[in-house]
Structure formats: structure tokens, C-alpha cells
Amino acid sequence: MANTSNNRVGYARVSTGAQDLALQIDALEKAGCVKIFTDQASGAKASRPGLDAALEYLRPGDTLVCWKLDRVGRSTSHLIALIGDLRDREVGFASLTEAIDTGTAAGELLFTVMAALAQFERSLIQERTRAGLEAARSRGAKPGRKPSLSRDQVAVVRSMHRAGSHSVSGIAAVVGVSRATVYRALSG
């Protein structure tokens, strides 16, 4: 049998040093959080040590509580993935401002609808991208990144390499590209 606890664990985040965590911390304490983790970082940053520590601390039966959804998720898809991961770990999620609690039937339904909408949005974006690429190709365009080296430059790179007169770094310096580009030209 799994060792489960029923702790409410808080997470608060502000974007800049000029902002104050007090409002969020007060709300999390009032909501019964036994421990609160914090970050002072942009929501777009992938590295948030406070959130990482909170996720590490959580045990089955616990609930991660935030003041507002945008304090936790970098994007809708990131938030849904995070909540899905919590669900897999048997950890609940609650947002005080939006009154979402995945520990309730209504909260679970709302999360499921959010996940379905996010998947629908991803599918629409993929569909539009494919249609746009096909339309461009039908007009004769060659979508994608332009090659770093022309065919003549690739021939020069290969010739220099075969001659053994230059190192890969030397070839890159002569042609004016990175070593990785030289390696790609040699392997292609």
C-alpha cells in the first residue's frame, strides 16, 4: 500500500524583485498550505527552483496549490502537462483564484475539458502548418531553412578535407561557418 499524505503544498511566484509575494503567501496560508515554495522569475523561464522543489516535495495524496494558474504554467500546454504529471503521481492540483481543484468532480471535469481544448488547438496548428507548406510547395516554393553552404562551398569543404591540409576548425574558418556545418557537409 502506498504511503499517502494529505498535505496542501503551496507555490507562489512573482516575475520581478519589485513585486511582492505577500498577497499570494497569505492566500496560500489561509487555504491551509503546510509548506510554501516560492520563485522570483519570469513565467517563461524553464528553470524555476522553487517549483522544482515543490514538485519534488509532493507525495501521493498531496495537493499542489497556487494562487493563480499563470503563476505555475508557462503556457496552457505546459500547465496541462504539469497537471497530468501530478495526476499520474496521485497528486491533486488547486488554483485559488480560478476555484479549480482536481480533487473534486467539477475540477477534474474542467481539467479534462482544458486538456481536450489544448489538444484541439495543437491539432489545428499542425493542420494549418501542413496546409500552408503544401500551398507553398504547389507555388514552387521550397519551404524551410536555406542551406548554410552553396553546392560550390560544399565541394570546397570536401576537397579541403580530402586533401588533409586543414582541420575541421580551419575549414570552418576559411569558409566562414561553424564546425557543425562543416561536419554536416562532410556527412551529406
mmCIF file of C-alpha atoms in Angstrom, residues 27-114:
data_model
loop_
_atom_site.group_PDB
_atom_site.id
_atom_site.type_symbol
_atom_site.label_atom_id
_atom_site.label_comp_id
_atom_site.label_asym_id
_atom_site.label_seq_id
_atom_site.Cartn_x
_atom_site.Cartn_y
_atom_site.Cartn_z
ATOM 1 C CA ALA A 27 -3.869 33.350 0.429
ATOM 2 C CA LEU A 28 -1.965 30.049 0.407
ATOM 3 C CA GLU A 29 -1.648 30.038 4.199
ATOM 4 C CA LYS A 30 -5.371 30.798 4.524
ATOM 5 C CA ALA A 31 -6.039 27.838 2.169
ATOM 6 C CA GLY A 32 -4.259 25.540 4.649
ATOM 7 C CA CYS A 33 -0.903 25.029 2.941
ATOM 8 C CA VAL A 34 1.569 23.343 5.304
ATOM 9 C CA LYS A 35 4.592 24.342 3.217
ATOM 10 C CA ILE A 36 5.008 27.077 0.604
ATOM 11 C CA PHE A 37 7.645 27.228 -2.117
ATOM 12 C CA THR A 38 8.419 30.463 -3.958
ATOM 13 C CA ASP A 39 10.199 31.758 -7.032
ATOM 14 C CA GLN A 40 11.149 35.169 -8.293
ATOM 15 C CA ALA A 41 11.407 34.504 -12.023
ATOM 16 C CA SER A 42 9.626 35.153 -15.270
ATOM 17 C CA GLY A 43 6.892 32.628 -16.016
ATOM 18 C CA ALA A 44 8.539 31.975 -19.377
ATOM 19 C CA LYS A 45 11.716 30.662 -17.724
ATOM 20 C CA ALA A 46 12.052 26.914 -17.813
ATOM 21 C CA SER A 47 14.177 26.887 -14.657
ATOM 22 C CA ARG A 48 12.186 27.670 -11.533
ATOM 23 C CA PRO A 49 13.940 26.166 -8.494
ATOM 24 C CA GLY A 50 11.000 26.792 -6.141
ATOM 25 C CA LEU A 51 8.557 24.939 -8.394
ATOM 26 C CA ASP A 52 11.075 22.137 -8.891
ATOM 27 C CA ALA A 53 11.463 21.816 -5.110
ATOM 28 C CA ALA A 54 7.680 21.819 -4.611
ATOM 29 C CA LEU A 55 7.240 19.073 -7.205
ATOM 30 C CA GLU A 56 9.989 17.050 -5.508
ATOM 31 C CA TYR A 57 8.355 17.524 -2.083
ATOM 32 C CA LEU A 58 4.867 16.361 -3.128
ATOM 33 C CA ARG A 59 3.716 12.851 -2.164
ATOM 34 C CA PRO A 60 0.659 10.827 -3.265
ATOM 35 C CA GLY A 61 -2.444 12.322 -1.687
ATOM 36 C CA ASP A 62 -0.953 15.844 -1.505
ATOM 37 C CA THR A 63 -2.363 18.813 -3.402
ATOM 38 C CA LEU A 64 -0.264 21.491 -5.090
ATOM 39 C CA VAL A 65 -2.000 24.821 -4.515
ATOM 40 C CA CYS A 66 -1.302 28.043 -6.385
ATOM 41 C CA TRP A 67 -2.864 31.473 -6.126
ATOM 42 C CA LYS A 68 -3.491 31.730 -9.870
ATOM 43 C CA LEU A 69 -2.903 29.426 -12.861
ATOM 44 C CA ASP A 70 -0.430 31.768 -14.562
ATOM 45 C CA ARG A 71 1.848 31.529 -11.517
ATOM 46 C CA VAL A 72 2.529 27.842 -12.307
ATOM 47 C CA GLY A 73 2.239 27.240 -16.051
ATOM 48 C CA ARG A 74 4.434 28.852 -18.718
ATOM 49 C CA SER A 75 1.700 28.125 -21.277
ATOM 50 C CA THR A 76 -1.571 26.239 -21.472
ATOM 51 C CA SER A 77 0.174 23.156 -22.803
ATOM 52 C CA HIS A 78 2.842 23.328 -20.053
ATOM 53 C CA LEU A 79 0.137 23.690 -17.388
ATOM 54 C CA ILE A 80 -1.853 20.753 -18.728
ATOM 55 C CA ALA A 81 1.269 18.583 -18.922
ATOM 56 C CA LEU A 82 2.182 19.542 -15.348
ATOM 57 C CA ILE A 83 -1.298 18.756 -14.011
ATOM 58 C CA GLY A 84 -1.317 15.480 -15.967
ATOM 59 C CA ASP A 85 2.025 14.552 -14.400
ATOM 60 C CA LEU A 86 0.639 15.385 -10.951
ATOM 61 C CA ARG A 87 -2.418 13.231 -11.610
ATOM 62 C CA ASP A 88 -0.146 10.313 -12.630
ATOM 63 C CA ARG A 89 1.660 10.740 -9.303
ATOM 64 C CA GLU A 90 -1.713 10.796 -7.459
ATOM 65 C CA VAL A 91 -1.198 14.441 -6.505
ATOM 66 C CA GLY A 92 -4.032 16.930 -6.746
ATOM 67 C CA PHE A 93 -3.902 20.479 -8.066
ATOM 68 C CA ALA A 94 -5.809 23.563 -6.958
ATOM 69 C CA SER A 95 -5.864 27.171 -8.084
ATOM 70 C CA LEU A 96 -7.422 29.586 -5.612
ATOM 71 C CA THR A 97 -8.313 32.452 -7.958
ATOM 72 C CA GLU A 98 -9.926 30.255 -10.625
ATOM 73 C CA ALA A 99 -11.509 27.956 -7.990
ATOM 74 C CA ILE A 100 -10.132 24.825 -9.676
ATOM 75 C CA ASP A 101 -9.495 21.720 -7.601
ATOM 76 C CA THR A 102 -8.776 18.442 -9.400
ATOM 77 C CA GLY A 103 -9.713 16.660 -6.175
ATOM 78 C CA THR A 104 -13.372 17.409 -6.940
ATOM 79 C CA ALA A 105 -15.511 16.023 -9.765
ATOM 80 C CA ALA A 106 -16.079 19.533 -11.173
ATOM 81 C CA GLY A 107 -12.362 20.345 -11.046
ATOM 82 C CA GLU A 108 -11.457 17.086 -12.771
ATOM 83 C CA LEU A 109 -14.061 17.798 -15.470
ATOM 84 C CA LEU A 110 -12.671 21.298 -16.009
ATOM 85 C CA PHE A 111 -9.138 19.935 -16.313
ATOM 86 C CA THR A 112 -10.276 17.295 -18.821
ATOM 87 C CA VAL A 113 -12.005 19.962 -20.927
ATOM 88 C CA MET A 114 -8.890 22.182 -20.774
#
